CSV table of C-alpha atoms in Angstrom, one decimal:
chain,number,residue,atom,x,y,z
A,1,MET,CA,0.0,0.0,0.0
A,2,ARG,CA,1.4,3.4,-1.0
A,3,ALA,CA,0.8,6.7,0.8
A,4,LEU,CA,1.2,10.1,-0.6
A,5,VAL,CA,2.5,12.9,1.7
A,6,THR,CA,2.1,16.4,0.4
A,7,ARG,CA,3.9,18.5,3.0
A,8,PRO,CA,7.0,20.6,2.4
A,9,ARG,CA,9.9,18.2,2.4
A,10,GLU,CA,11.4,19.1,5.7
A,11,ASP,CA,8.0,18.7,7.4
A,12,SER,CA,7.4,15.4,5.7
A,13,GLU,CA,10.2,13.5,7.3
A,14,GLY,CA,8.5,12.6,10.6
A,15,VAL,CA,5.2,11.6,9.1
A,16,ALA,CA,7.0,9.5,6.4
A,17,ARG,CA,8.8,7.6,9.1
A,18,ALA,CA,5.5,7.0,11.0
A,19,LEU,CA,3.9,5.7,7.8
A,20,GLU,CA,6.9,3.4,7.0
A,21,ALA,CA,6.7,2.0,10.5
A,22,ARG,CA,3.1,1.0,9.6
A,23,GLY,CA,4.4,-1.0,6.6
A,24,LEU,CA,3.4,1.6,4.0
A,25,ASP,CA,5.4,2.7,1.0
A,26,VAL,CA,5.7,6.5,1.1
A,27,MET,CA,5.8,8.9,-1.8
A,28,VAL,CA,6.7,12.5,-0.8
A,29,GLU,CA,5.4,15.2,-3.2
A,30,PRO,CA,5.9,18.7,-1.6
A,31,LEU,CA,3.2,21.0,-3.0
A,32,LEU,CA,4.7,23.9,-1.1
A,33,ASP,CA,8.3,25.1,-1.3
A,34,ILE,CA,9.5,27.1,1.7
A,35,GLU,CA,11.6,30.1,0.8
A,36,PRO,CA,13.1,32.8,3.1
A,37,VAL,CA,11.8,36.3,2.6
A,38,PRO,CA,14.7,38.4,1.2
A,39,GLY,CA,15.9,41.0,3.7
A,40,ALA,CA,13.7,39.8,6.5
A,41,ARG,CA,14.8,40.9,10.0
A,42,VAL,CA,13.6,40.0,13.5
A,43,GLU,CA,12.5,42.8,15.7
A,44,ALA,CA,12.5,41.2,19.2
A,45,ASP,CA,12.9,44.3,21.3
A,46,GLY,CA,10.2,44.4,24.1
A,47,ALA,CA,8.9,40.9,23.2
A,48,GLN,CA,7.9,38.7,26.1
A,49,GLY,CA,7.5,35.5,24.0
A,50,ILE,CA,7.2,33.9,20.6
A,51,LEU,CA,4.0,32.7,18.8
A,52,VAL,CA,4.6,29.8,16.5
A,53,THR,CA,1.9,28.7,14.0
A,54,SER,CA,4.1,26.5,11.9
A,55,ALA,CA,7.4,24.7,12.2
A,56,ASN,CA,8.6,26.7,9.2
A,57,GLY,CA,8.1,29.9,11.2
A,58,ILE,CA,10.3,28.9,14.1
A,59,ARG,CA,12.9,27.5,11.7
A,60,ALA,CA,13.0,30.9,9.9
A,61,LEU,CA,13.2,32.8,13.2
A,62,ALA,CA,16.0,30.6,14.5
A,63,ARG,CA,18.1,31.2,11.4
A,64,LEU,CA,17.8,34.9,11.8
A,65,HIS,CA,17.9,35.3,15.6
A,66,SER,CA,20.3,33.5,17.9
A,67,ASP,CA,18.5,34.3,21.2
A,68,ARG,CA,16.7,31.2,22.6
A,69,SER,CA,15.7,32.7,25.9
A,70,LEU,CA,12.2,33.7,25.1
A,71,PRO,CA,9.3,31.3,25.8
A,72,VAL,CA,7.5,29.8,22.9
A,73,TRP,CA,3.8,29.1,22.5
A,74,ALA,CA,3.3,26.7,19.6
A,75,VAL,CA,0.1,25.9,17.8
A,76,GLY,CA,0.7,22.1,17.9
A,77,ASP,CA,3.0,19.3,19.0
A,78,SER,CA,5.0,19.1,15.8
A,79,SER,CA,5.9,22.8,15.8
A,80,ALA,CA,6.6,22.6,19.6
A,81,ALA,CA,9.0,19.6,18.9
A,82,VAL,CA,10.8,21.6,16.2
A,83,SER,CA,11.1,24.5,18.6
A,84,ARG,CA,12.7,22.4,21.3
A,85,ALA,CA,15.1,20.8,18.7
A,86,LEU,CA,16.2,24.3,17.7
A,87,GLY,CA,17.3,25.0,21.3
A,88,TYR,CA,14.2,26.8,22.8
A,89,ASP,CA,13.7,25.2,26.2
A,90,ARG,CA,10.5,27.0,27.4
A,91,VAL,CA,8.0,25.6,24.9
A,92,GLU,CA,4.3,24.9,25.3
A,93,SER,CA,2.0,23.4,22.7
A,94,ALA,CA,-1.6,24.3,22.3
A,95,GLY,CA,-2.2,20.9,20.6
A,96,GLY,CA,-4.6,22.3,18.0
A,97,ASP,CA,-5.1,25.4,15.8
A,98,VAL,CA,-4.9,29.2,16.1
A,99,ASP,CA,-8.1,29.2,18.3
A,100,THR,CA,-6.6,26.8,20.8
A,101,LEU,CA,-3.3,28.7,20.6
A,102,ALA,CA,-5.1,32.0,21.4
A,103,GLY,CA,-6.8,30.2,24.3
A,104,LEU,CA,-3.4,29.0,25.7
A,105,VAL,CA,-1.9,32.4,25.5
A,106,ALA,CA,-4.9,33.9,27.3
A,107,ARG,CA,-4.5,31.5,30.1
A,108,ARG,CA,-0.7,31.8,30.4
A,109,VAL,CA,0.3,35.3,29.4
A,110,ASP,CA,-0.2,38.7,30.9
A,111,PRO,CA,-1.0,41.3,28.2
A,112,ALA,CA,0.9,43.9,30.1
A,113,GLY,CA,4.1,41.9,30.0
A,114,GLY,CA,5.2,42.9,26.5
A,115,VAL,CA,4.5,42.4,22.8
A,116,LEU,CA,4.1,38.8,21.4
A,117,LEU,CA,6.4,38.1,18.4
A,118,HIS,CA,4.6,36.0,15.8
A,119,ALA,CA,7.1,34.1,13.5
A,120,ALA,CA,4.9,33.9,10.4
A,121,GLY,CA,4.8,33.2,6.8
A,122,SER,CA,3.4,35.4,4.1
A,123,VAL,CA,0.2,33.4,4.2
A,124,THR,CA,-1.3,32.2,7.4
A,125,ALA,CA,-4.4,30.2,8.4
A,126,GLY,CA,-6.7,32.0,10.8
A,127,ASP,CA,-6.4,35.4,12.4
A,128,LEU,CA,-4.2,34.8,15.5
A,129,ALA,CA,-3.4,38.5,15.9
A,130,GLY,CA,-7.0,39.5,15.7
A,131,LEU,CA,-8.0,36.9,18.3
A,132,LEU,CA,-5.3,38.1,20.7
A,133,GLU,CA,-5.6,41.8,20.1
A,134,ALA,CA,-9.3,41.6,20.9
A,135,GLN,CA,-8.2,40.4,24.4
A,136,GLY,CA,-5.7,43.3,24.9
A,137,TYR,CA,-2.5,41.7,23.6
A,138,ARG,CA,-0.1,43.3,21.2
A,139,VAL,CA,1.1,41.1,18.4
A,140,ARG,CA,4.1,41.8,16.2
A,141,ARG,CA,3.8,39.7,13.1
A,142,GLN,CA,7.1,39.1,11.5
A,143,VAL,CA,6.9,37.6,7.9
A,144,LEU,CA,10.0,35.5,7.7
A,145,TYR,CA,9.2,33.0,5.0
A,146,ARG,CA,6.9,32.3,2.1
A,147,ALA,CA,5.4,29.1,0.9
A,148,VAL,CA,5.4,28.9,-2.9
A,149,THR,CA,2.8,26.5,-4.3
A,150,ALA,CA,3.6,23.9,-7.0
A,151,THR,CA,2.4,24.8,-10.5
A,152,ARG,CA,2.0,21.2,-11.7
A,153,LEU,CA,2.1,17.6,-10.5
A,154,SER,CA,5.5,16.0,-10.9
A,155,ALA,CA,5.8,13.5,-13.7
A,156,GLU,CA,6.3,10.7,-11.1
A,157,LEU,CA,3.1,11.6,-9.3
A,158,HIS,CA,1.1,12.0,-12.5
A,159,ARG,CA,2.1,8.5,-13.6
A,160,ALA,CA,1.4,7.1,-10.1
A,161,LEU,CA,-2.1,8.6,-10.0
A,162,LYS,CA,-3.0,7.6,-13.5
A,163,GLY,CA,-1.7,4.1,-13.0
A,164,GLY,CA,-3.4,3.5,-9.7
A,165,ALA,CA,-0.2,3.3,-7.8
A,166,VAL,CA,-1.3,5.5,-4.9
A,167,ASP,CA,-3.7,4.2,-2.3
A,168,LEU,CA,-4.1,7.1,0.2
A,169,ALA,CA,-3.0,10.7,0.7
A,170,LEU,CA,-2.5,12.8,3.8
A,171,PHE,CA,-3.1,16.6,3.9
A,172,PHE,CA,-2.0,18.9,6.7
A,173,SER,CA,-3.1,22.4,5.5
A,174,PRO,CA,-6.0,23.9,3.5
A,175,ARG,CA,-3.5,25.5,1.1
A,176,THR,CA,-1.9,22.2,0.3
A,177,ALA,CA,-5.2,20.5,-0.1
A,178,ALA,CA,-6.5,23.3,-2.4
A,179,THR,CA,-3.3,23.1,-4.5
A,180,PHE,CA,-3.7,19.3,-4.9
A,181,VAL,CA,-7.3,19.6,-6.0
A,182,ARG,CA,-6.4,22.4,-8.5
A,183,LEU,CA,-3.4,20.5,-10.0
A,184,VAL,CA,-5.3,17.2,-10.3
A,185,ALA,CA,-8.1,19.0,-12.2
A,186,ALA,CA,-5.6,20.7,-14.4
A,187,ALA,CA,-4.0,17.3,-15.2
A,188,GLY,CA,-7.4,15.8,-16.0
A,189,LEU,CA,-6.9,13.1,-13.3
A,190,GLU,CA,-10.1,13.5,-11.3
A,191,SER,CA,-11.3,10.0,-12.2
A,192,SER,CA,-8.1,8.5,-10.9
A,193,ILE,CA,-8.8,9.9,-7.4
A,194,ALA,CA,-11.9,7.6,-7.0
A,195,ARG,CA,-9.8,4.8,-5.6
A,196,LEU,CA,-7.8,6.9,-3.1
A,197,ALA,CA,-8.6,7.5,0.5
A,198,ALA,CA,-7.8,11.1,1.7
A,199,TYR,CA,-7.0,12.1,5.3
A,200,GLY,CA,-7.4,15.8,6.3
A,201,LEU,CA,-6.0,17.4,9.4
A,202,SER,CA,-9.0,19.6,10.1
A,203,ALA,CA,-12.4,20.6,8.8
A,204,ASN,CA,-10.9,23.4,6.7
A,205,VAL,CA,-8.5,20.9,5.1
A,206,SER,CA,-11.3,18.4,4.4
A,207,ALA,CA,-13.5,21.2,2.9
A,208,GLN,CA,-10.8,22.0,0.4
A,209,LEU,CA,-10.5,18.3,-0.6
A,210,ALA,CA,-14.2,17.7,-1.0
A,211,PRO,CA,-14.5,18.6,-4.7
A,212,LEU,CA,-12.6,15.4,-5.7
A,213,PRO,CA,-14.4,12.0,-5.9
A,214,TRP,CA,-12.4,10.3,-3.1
A,215,ALA,CA,-13.1,6.7,-2.3
A,216,ARG,CA,-13.3,8.0,1.3
A,217,LEU,CA,-12.5,11.3,3.0
A,218,ARG,CA,-11.5,11.1,6.6
A,219,GLN,CA,-10.9,14.0,9.1
A,220,ALA,CA,-8.7,13.8,12.2
A,221,ALA,CA,-10.7,14.0,15.5
A,222,GLU,CA,-8.4,17.0,16.4
A,223,PRO,CA,-5.9,18.9,14.3
A,224,THR,CA,-2.8,17.0,15.3
A,225,GLN,CA,-0.6,14.5,13.4
A,226,ALA,CA,-1.3,11.9,16.0
A,227,ALA,CA,-5.0,12.2,15.5
A,228,LEU,CA,-4.6,12.1,11.7
A,229,LEU,CA,-2.6,8.9,12.0
A,230,ALA,CA,-5.2,7.5,14.4
A,231,ALA,CA,-7.8,7.9,11.7
A,232,LEU,CA,-5.6,6.1,9.2
A,233,ASP,CA,-4.9,3.3,11.8
A,234,LEU,CA,-8.6,2.7,12.2
A,235,ASP,CA,-9.0,2.2,8.4
A,236,LEU,CA,-5.9,0.0,8.2
A,237,THR,CA,-7.2,-2.2,11.0
A,238,ARG,CA,-10.6,-2.5,9.3
A,239,GLU,CA,-8.9,-3.5,6.1
A,240,SER,CA,-6.8,-6.1,7.8
A,241,LEU,CA,-9.9,-7.7,9.4
A,242,SER,CA,-11.9,-7.7,6.2
């Protein structure tokens, strides 16, 4: 059984290992390329902590700013793990999305303590700054990277989809899901999707995937990689028993 992973390559490594541990063959097709913003600078003066809504954000920040002393509040477990690996030792995960991250900050952080530095990309999901500013926080959004969408499916993936050599696909962001749907339609491969199972990290991701005729479309119980893999495990168990 072959699984397609569509995340940026650096983000795909962990989930690829998890899938291989389940006995799956893994094909990585990054539909987003992560690029630094030319001339980006980090303005950390007066910041009391860092907001992380993607692993790419904290990677970009760490490349530009050597100080690891500020606390980090991360949207999920994966971005929290990357933050720790980069040397930040005060890291807390919201285990969800921007809404749960805003809730975590509201419980942990005094608005009077200083500005919150958001290590962001040029396009972000949700309105974290708006949620926090409505509660009296000051958010300094620093655009440090950009995610450039693929313009076509690779020849390898085109052949695999057309030949029925992919069984399931995992999607972690609405933008990646929307890009996949657009590129499949442009390639005229919609009918090839009818034998694939799709697994979306959240309701927003699943909504972007809905236009294609998937054999089944599953959504994680919560927006974490662990929950997404749990949804996959349930289907794998059912298939092994059938």
